[in-house]
Amino acid sequence: MNRNLPTTRITLRPLALAAAALGVAAPLAAQNALPPAQDLGQLERMVVASVGADVGMPGGPLAPIDRRMRLAACPGAIQIDPPGTSSVTVRCTTSGWRLRVPLMRAAMAMNASATMGGGNDGTTASANAAVRKGDPVQLVAQGSSFSISVDATAMEDADIGRRVRVATNSKGSTIFAEVIDVGRVRLIGFK
């Protein structure tokens, strides 16, 4: 009985190696199967050309487009909507993606320079608001192991760190949220 045991091990070893090779080959094949990605640098250059201002400048994108995103390459023409009060929307209808790029408002740039200079220019909070009444915002609820976001509309002006009423698009109900960034609010009670 002991004589057959080594023979069995030798027979199973090639099977185990073959299974391991298939297990490694499957993820590699899945990586190669990903569709080509859209060049985010190109999108950023298109937005800058569309709004006529560079990243971080008044009227331009608030920050560079996050390079960690992976959007499917757009086989057709990329559409850039006319700039709104706080953002511009870039979309590819062929691939089905939409990207909202927040814009630096002139009042935000003046507020940043006044803060850096240590002075106060006497403007009201609503003139420098990170979220304005009627702006589309992303309502986020996140925990340690999850993050959920829905589209909503701001019902009033508010600065970062302040509370604001927002209406969700699904039912139109009004809830309170905390402004965490331009165009982003967090459901109160979630950190």
Short mmCIF file of C-alpha atoms in Angstrom, two decimals:
data_model
loop_
_atom_site.label_atom_id
_atom_site.label_comp_id
_atom_site.label_asym_id
_atom_site.label_seq_id
_atom_site.Cartn_x
_atom_site.Cartn_y
_atom_site.Cartn_z
CA MET A 1 0.00 0.00 0.00
CA ASN A 2 2.87 2.37 0.72
CA ARG A 3 4.38 1.56 -2.66
CA ASN A 4 1.37 3.01 -4.49
CA LEU A 5 1.38 6.25 -2.53
CA PRO A 6 4.48 7.78 -4.20
CA THR A 7 3.13 6.79 -7.60
CA THR A 8 -0.14 8.57 -6.83
CA ARG A 9 1.72 11.71 -5.78
CA ILE A 10 3.71 11.72 -8.98
CA THR A 11 0.54 11.30 -11.02
CA LEU A 12 -1.29 14.14 -9.22
CA ARG A 13 1.64 16.58 -9.35
CA PRO A 14 1.30 17.30 -13.12
CA LEU A 15 -2.44 17.80 -12.64
CA ALA A 16 -1.82 20.27 -9.82
CA LEU A 17 0.71 22.17 -11.94
CA ALA A 18 -1.73 22.31 -14.86
CA ALA A 19 -4.51 23.62 -12.58
CA ALA A 20 -2.18 26.26 -11.14
CA ALA A 21 -1.15 27.34 -14.63
CA LEU A 22 -4.79 27.69 -15.66
CA GLY A 23 -5.53 29.68 -12.50
CA VAL A 24 -2.76 32.15 -13.37
CA ALA A 25 -3.63 32.29 -17.06
CA ALA A 26 -7.31 33.10 -16.46
CA PRO A 27 -6.70 36.49 -14.73
CA LEU A 28 -4.12 37.41 -17.38
CA ALA A 29 -6.63 36.67 -20.12
CA ALA A 30 -9.25 38.76 -18.29
CA GLN A 31 -6.82 41.70 -18.07
CA ASN A 32 -6.12 41.48 -21.78
CA ALA A 33 -9.87 41.41 -22.45
CA LEU A 34 -10.43 44.93 -21.01
CA PRO A 35 -11.54 47.45 -23.62
CA PRO A 36 -9.17 50.29 -24.48
CA ALA A 37 -9.30 53.22 -22.05
CA GLN A 38 -10.04 56.85 -22.86
CA ASP A 39 -7.05 59.21 -22.61
CA LEU A 40 -7.94 61.38 -19.58
CA GLY A 41 -5.21 63.90 -20.42
CA GLN A 42 -6.91 64.44 -23.77
CA LEU A 43 -10.27 64.97 -22.04
CA GLU A 44 -8.68 67.52 -19.71
CA ARG A 45 -7.13 69.41 -22.65
CA MET A 46 -10.53 69.42 -24.41
CA VAL A 47 -12.25 70.86 -21.31
CA VAL A 48 -9.54 73.53 -20.90
CA ALA A 49 -9.93 74.51 -24.59
CA SER A 50 -13.72 74.52 -24.25
CA VAL A 51 -13.90 76.81 -21.20
CA GLY A 52 -10.90 78.94 -22.19
CA ALA A 53 -9.10 78.71 -18.83
CA ASP A 54 -6.44 76.38 -17.43
CA VAL A 55 -6.77 74.06 -14.42
CA GLY A 56 -7.01 76.04 -11.15
CA MET A 57 -7.66 79.36 -12.90
CA PRO A 58 -10.97 81.25 -12.60
CA GLY A 59 -13.40 79.71 -15.10
CA GLY A 60 -11.22 76.62 -15.62
CA PRO A 61 -11.39 73.16 -14.08
CA LEU A 62 -11.10 73.24 -10.29
CA ALA A 63 -8.58 70.36 -10.28
CA PRO A 64 -7.03 67.95 -12.80
CA ILE A 65 -9.19 65.02 -13.89
CA ASP A 66 -8.49 62.06 -11.60
CA ARG A 67 -6.17 59.74 -13.51
CA ARG A 68 -7.24 56.72 -11.42
CA MET A 69 -10.52 56.54 -13.37
CA ARG A 70 -10.83 54.17 -16.29
CA LEU A 71 -13.37 55.19 -18.92
CA ALA A 72 -14.02 53.13 -22.03
CA ALA A 73 -12.49 54.71 -25.14
CA CYS A 74 -15.06 56.78 -27.00
CA PRO A 75 -15.32 55.54 -30.61
CA GLY A 76 -17.45 58.54 -31.62
CA ALA A 77 -17.23 62.24 -30.95
CA ILE A 78 -16.87 63.44 -27.36
CA GLN A 79 -19.53 65.98 -26.41
CA ILE A 80 -18.78 68.86 -24.04
CA ASP A 81 -21.90 70.62 -22.81
CA PRO A 82 -21.85 74.39 -22.36
CA PRO A 83 -20.43 75.28 -18.93
CA GLY A 84 -22.96 75.71 -16.14
CA THR A 85 -22.50 77.86 -13.07
CA SER A 86 -20.28 75.33 -11.31
CA SER A 87 -19.36 72.56 -13.75
CA VAL A 88 -19.08 71.33 -17.30
CA THR A 89 -20.26 67.89 -18.42
CA VAL A 90 -18.19 65.76 -20.79
CA ARG A 91 -19.97 62.76 -22.29
CA CYS A 92 -19.60 59.93 -24.76
CA THR A 93 -23.03 58.77 -25.85
CA THR A 94 -21.55 55.85 -27.80
CA SER A 95 -19.80 54.32 -24.75
CA GLY A 96 -22.43 55.55 -22.31
CA TRP A 97 -20.25 57.47 -19.83
CA ARG A 98 -20.63 60.98 -18.47
CA LEU A 99 -18.06 62.99 -16.50
CA ARG A 100 -18.83 66.16 -14.51
CA VAL A 101 -15.83 68.50 -14.16
CA PRO A 102 -16.19 71.17 -11.42
CA LEU A 103 -15.14 74.67 -12.45
CA MET A 104 -13.30 77.31 -10.42
CA ARG A 105 -15.55 80.32 -10.00
CA ALA A 106 -14.02 83.78 -9.81
CA ALA A 107 -15.41 84.23 -6.29
CA MET A 108 -13.68 81.01 -5.18
CA ALA A 109 -10.36 82.24 -6.58
CA MET A 110 -10.75 85.59 -4.77
CA ASN A 111 -11.61 83.76 -1.53
CA ALA A 112 -8.53 81.54 -1.87
CA SER A 113 -6.25 84.54 -2.46
CA ALA A 114 -7.80 86.44 0.48
CA THR A 115 -7.28 83.41 2.73
CA MET A 116 -3.66 83.10 1.63
CA GLY A 117 -3.13 86.83 2.20
CA GLY A 118 -4.71 86.62 5.64
CA GLY A 119 -7.29 89.30 4.87
CA ASN A 120 -11.05 89.29 4.69
CA ASP A 121 -12.62 91.05 1.72
CA GLY A 122 -16.03 91.35 3.44
CA THR A 123 -17.95 89.24 0.92
CA THR A 124 -20.87 87.18 2.13
CA ALA A 125 -20.78 83.41 2.46
CA SER A 126 -23.28 82.97 -0.38
CA ALA A 127 -20.99 84.84 -2.83
CA ASN A 128 -18.24 82.28 -2.16
CA ALA A 129 -20.54 79.26 -1.73
CA ALA A 130 -19.17 75.89 -2.78
CA VAL A 131 -22.74 74.79 -3.55
CA ARG A 132 -25.35 77.15 -4.96
CA LYS A 133 -29.13 76.87 -5.02
CA GLY A 134 -30.20 74.80 -8.04
CA ASP A 135 -26.75 73.23 -8.57
CA PRO A 136 -26.65 69.51 -9.31
CA VAL A 137 -24.76 67.80 -6.48
CA GLN A 138 -23.65 64.28 -5.71
CA LEU A 139 -25.14 63.07 -2.41
CA VAL A 140 -22.78 60.55 -0.78
CA ALA A 141 -23.34 58.13 2.08
CA GLN A 142 -20.26 56.14 2.99
CA GLY A 143 -19.10 53.85 5.72
CA SER A 144 -15.97 51.85 6.37
CA SER A 145 -16.86 49.23 3.76
CA PHE A 146 -19.34 50.91 1.40
CA SER A 147 -20.02 54.09 -0.55
CA ILE A 148 -23.31 55.03 -2.19
CA SER A 149 -23.97 58.18 -4.19
CA VAL A 150 -27.04 59.60 -5.91
CA ASP A 151 -27.74 62.74 -7.89
CA ALA A 152 -29.51 65.54 -6.03
CA THR A 153 -30.16 69.27 -6.33
CA ALA A 154 -29.05 71.91 -3.83
CA MET A 155 -31.96 73.89 -2.37
CA GLU A 156 -29.77 76.73 -1.01
CA ASP A 157 -26.23 78.16 -1.05
CA ALA A 158 -23.63 76.76 1.35
CA ASP A 159 -19.87 76.73 1.96
CA ILE A 160 -17.74 73.63 2.56
CA GLY A 161 -18.40 72.28 6.06
CA ARG A 162 -21.90 73.82 6.26
CA ARG A 163 -25.26 72.07 6.15
CA VAL A 164 -27.48 72.42 3.12
CA ARG A 165 -30.91 71.16 2.11
CA VAL A 166 -30.89 68.95 -0.99
CA ALA A 167 -33.68 67.32 -2.98
CA THR A 168 -33.16 63.86 -4.41
CA ASN A 169 -34.27 63.33 -7.98
CA SER A 170 -36.07 60.07 -7.27
CA LYS A 171 -38.83 61.35 -4.97
CA GLY A 172 -38.06 65.02 -4.63
CA SER A 173 -37.88 64.73 -0.84
CA THR A 174 -35.74 67.31 0.95
CA ILE A 175 -32.98 66.15 3.31
CA PHE A 176 -30.07 67.82 5.08
CA ALA A 177 -26.48 67.11 4.06
CA GLU A 178 -23.01 68.53 4.77
CA VAL A 179 -21.03 70.14 1.93
CA ILE A 180 -17.71 68.29 1.60
CA ASP A 181 -16.49 69.68 -1.75
CA VAL A 182 -17.72 71.64 -4.73
CA GLY A 183 -20.67 69.66 -6.08
CA ARG A 184 -20.43 66.95 -3.36
CA VAL A 185 -22.46 66.66 -0.17
CA ARG A 186 -22.47 63.96 2.51
CA LEU A 187 -25.53 62.55 4.20
CA ILE A 188 -25.39 63.63 7.84
CA GLY A 189 -24.66 60.73 10.18
CA PHE A 190 -22.28 58.99 7.76
CA LYS A 191 -18.53 59.68 7.97
#
